[in-house]
Short mmCIF file of C-alpha atoms in Angstrom, two decimals:
data_model
loop_
_atom_site.label_atom_id
_atom_site.label_comp_id
_atom_site.label_asym_id
_atom_site.label_seq_id
_atom_site.Cartn_x
_atom_site.Cartn_y
_atom_site.Cartn_z
CA UNK X 1381 92.96 57.55 57.11
CA UNK X 1382 96.09 57.50 54.97
CA UNK X 1383 96.16 61.32 54.97
CA UNK X 1384 96.04 61.44 58.76
CA UNK X 1385 98.99 59.04 58.98
CA UNK X 1386 100.97 61.12 56.50
CA UNK X 1387 100.31 64.28 58.52
CA UNK X 1388 101.30 62.55 61.77
CA UNK X 1389 104.57 61.35 60.19
CA UNK X 1390 105.61 64.94 59.54
CA UNK X 1391 104.34 66.37 62.83
CA UNK X 1392 106.24 66.75 66.08
CA UNK X 1393 103.46 65.16 68.14
CA UNK X 1394 104.58 61.65 67.32
CA UNK X 1395 108.22 60.85 67.99
CA UNK X 1396 109.98 59.25 65.10
CA UNK X 1397 111.70 55.98 65.87
CA UNK X 1398 114.12 56.15 62.99
CA UNK X 1399 116.09 59.02 64.57
CA UNK X 1400 119.63 58.34 65.58
CA UNK X 1401 120.86 58.68 69.17
CA UNK X 1402 122.21 62.19 68.73
CA UNK X 1403 119.01 63.67 67.41
CA UNK X 1404 117.01 61.99 70.20
CA UNK X 1405 119.45 63.44 72.74
CA UNK X 1406 119.16 66.97 71.33
CA UNK X 1407 115.38 66.72 71.13
CA UNK X 1408 115.22 65.66 74.78
CA UNK X 1409 117.73 68.35 75.71
CA UNK X 1410 115.68 71.00 73.93
CA UNK X 1411 112.50 69.94 75.72
CA UNK X 1412 114.17 69.92 79.17
CA UNK X 1413 115.94 73.24 78.50
CA UNK X 1414 112.70 74.92 77.42
CA UNK X 1415 110.94 73.67 80.55
CA UNK X 1416 113.80 74.93 82.72
CA UNK X 1417 113.91 78.30 80.96
CA UNK X 1418 110.15 78.76 81.22
CA UNK X 1419 110.24 77.93 84.93
CA UNK X 1420 113.22 80.25 85.45
CA UNK X 1421 111.55 83.15 83.66
CA UNK X 1422 108.28 82.67 85.50
CA UNK X 1423 109.99 82.52 88.91
CA UNK X 1424 112.19 85.58 88.39
CA UNK X 1425 109.45 87.57 86.72
CA UNK X 1426 107.33 86.95 89.81
CA UNK X 1427 110.27 87.93 92.05
CA UNK X 1428 110.70 91.20 90.15
CA UNK X 1429 107.02 91.98 90.62
CA UNK X 1430 107.49 91.49 94.37
CA UNK X 1431 110.58 93.71 94.38
CA UNK X 1432 108.69 96.44 92.53
CA UNK X 1433 105.81 96.37 95.00
CA UNK X 1434 108.10 96.33 98.04
CA UNK X 1435 110.39 99.08 96.80
CA UNK X 1436 107.41 101.23 95.81
CA UNK X 1437 105.83 100.92 99.25
CA UNK X 1438 109.15 101.44 100.99
CA UNK X 1439 109.86 104.53 98.90
CA UNK X 1440 106.46 105.99 99.71
CA UNK X 1441 106.89 105.46 103.45
CA UNK X 1442 110.46 106.74 103.34
CA UNK X 1443 109.40 109.85 101.41
CA UNK X 1444 106.71 110.51 104.03
CA UNK X 1445 109.33 110.39 106.79
CA UNK X 1446 111.66 112.67 104.83
CA UNK X 1447 108.88 115.22 104.37
CA UNK X 1448 108.06 115.13 108.07
CA UNK X 1449 111.74 115.64 108.97
CA UNK X 1450 112.10 118.71 106.72
CA UNK X 1451 110.68 120.97 109.41
CA UNK X 1452 113.69 120.27 111.61
CA UNK X 1453 115.95 121.94 109.03
CA UNK X 1454 114.48 125.40 109.46
CA UNK X 1455 114.64 127.64 112.52
CA UNK X 1456 111.60 128.06 114.70
CA UNK X 1457 109.74 131.18 113.50
CA UNK X 1458 108.51 131.78 117.04
CA UNK X 1459 112.08 132.54 118.13
CA UNK X 1460 112.35 135.34 115.57
CA UNK X 1461 108.97 136.74 116.55
CA UNK X 1462 109.92 136.65 120.21
CA UNK X 1463 113.23 138.46 119.57
CA UNK X 1464 111.52 141.18 117.53
CA UNK X 1465 108.79 141.65 120.17
CA UNK X 1466 111.48 141.92 122.85
CA UNK X 1467 113.17 144.67 120.84
CA UNK X 1468 109.85 146.51 120.40
CA UNK X 1469 109.14 146.33 124.13
CA UNK X 1470 112.65 147.62 124.92
CA UNK X 1471 112.16 150.49 122.48
CA UNK X 1472 108.71 151.20 123.93
CA UNK X 1473 110.16 151.37 127.42
CA UNK X 1474 112.81 153.80 126.24
CA UNK X 1475 115.72 151.41 126.73
CA UNK X 1476 117.43 151.88 123.36
CA UNK X 1477 120.74 150.42 124.47
CA UNK X 1478 119.18 147.06 125.45
CA UNK X 1479 117.15 147.00 122.23
CA UNK X 1480 120.25 147.44 120.13
CA UNK X 1481 122.27 144.78 121.99
CA UNK X 1482 119.92 141.85 121.28
CA UNK X 1483 120.19 140.22 117.87
CA UNK X 1484 117.36 141.18 115.57
CA UNK X 1485 117.29 137.83 113.78
CA UNK X 1486 118.24 134.82 115.94
CA UNK X 1487 117.60 132.64 112.89
CA UNK X 1488 120.88 133.83 111.39
CA UNK X 1489 122.80 132.05 114.15
CA UNK X 1490 120.72 128.88 114.01
CA UNK X 1491 122.05 125.61 112.58
CA UNK X 1492 120.55 122.07 112.66
CA UNK X 1493 121.90 119.33 114.91
CA UNK X 1494 124.50 116.98 113.46
CA UNK X 1495 122.27 114.05 114.43
CA UNK X 1496 119.44 115.51 112.36
CA UNK X 1497 121.74 115.93 109.38
CA UNK X 1498 123.00 112.33 109.69
CA UNK X 1499 119.49 110.91 109.97
CA UNK X 1500 118.38 112.94 106.97
CA UNK X 1501 121.38 111.70 104.93
CA UNK X 1502 120.57 108.08 105.82
CA UNK X 1503 116.92 108.59 104.87
CA UNK X 1504 117.88 110.07 101.50
CA UNK X 1505 120.39 107.26 100.90
CA UNK X 1506 117.78 104.59 101.64
CA UNK X 1507 115.31 106.32 99.33
CA UNK X 1508 117.94 106.41 96.59
CA UNK X 1509 118.76 102.72 96.97
CA UNK X 1510 115.08 101.79 97.01
CA UNK X 1511 114.48 103.71 93.79
CA UNK X 1512 117.59 102.11 92.29
CA UNK X 1513 116.22 98.65 93.14
CA UNK X 1514 112.90 99.53 91.52
CA UNK X 1515 114.73 100.81 88.44
CA UNK X 1516 116.72 97.56 88.22
CA UNK X 1517 113.54 95.49 88.53
CA UNK X 1518 111.88 97.48 85.76
CA UNK X 1519 114.91 96.97 83.52
CA UNK X 1520 114.88 93.25 84.34
CA UNK X 1521 111.19 92.93 83.50
CA UNK X 1522 111.62 94.75 80.19
CA UNK X 1523 114.59 92.62 79.21
#
């Protein structure tokens, strides 16, 4: 029994009554600070997990929209085919002057709408910011 009492005197389980006021204050401060820090870390670690999931899903959906909008940045291949067939028909009919006056490649004069370019720029900017948020969350979790 005496050995148990000696062990308990040196342990931190039992508070010592012979401590002065300053050491009791710092012991209480340490306990409260550790509880606060543990709660803080748990809460923000959980928030970073949520940010990672949200930014990952948002990036995937945004990338899908960007891929579907890529087709609006190239000319319609049917227009080129139609222009070439028109030239062949004109040549077949013997009308060489009309065949030479139509442009052989209408795709060379094609350019995308300014609205399409703006929407595409906004989509790429939102994808960049989403990936930046995910990168920040990963750095925060590793820290």
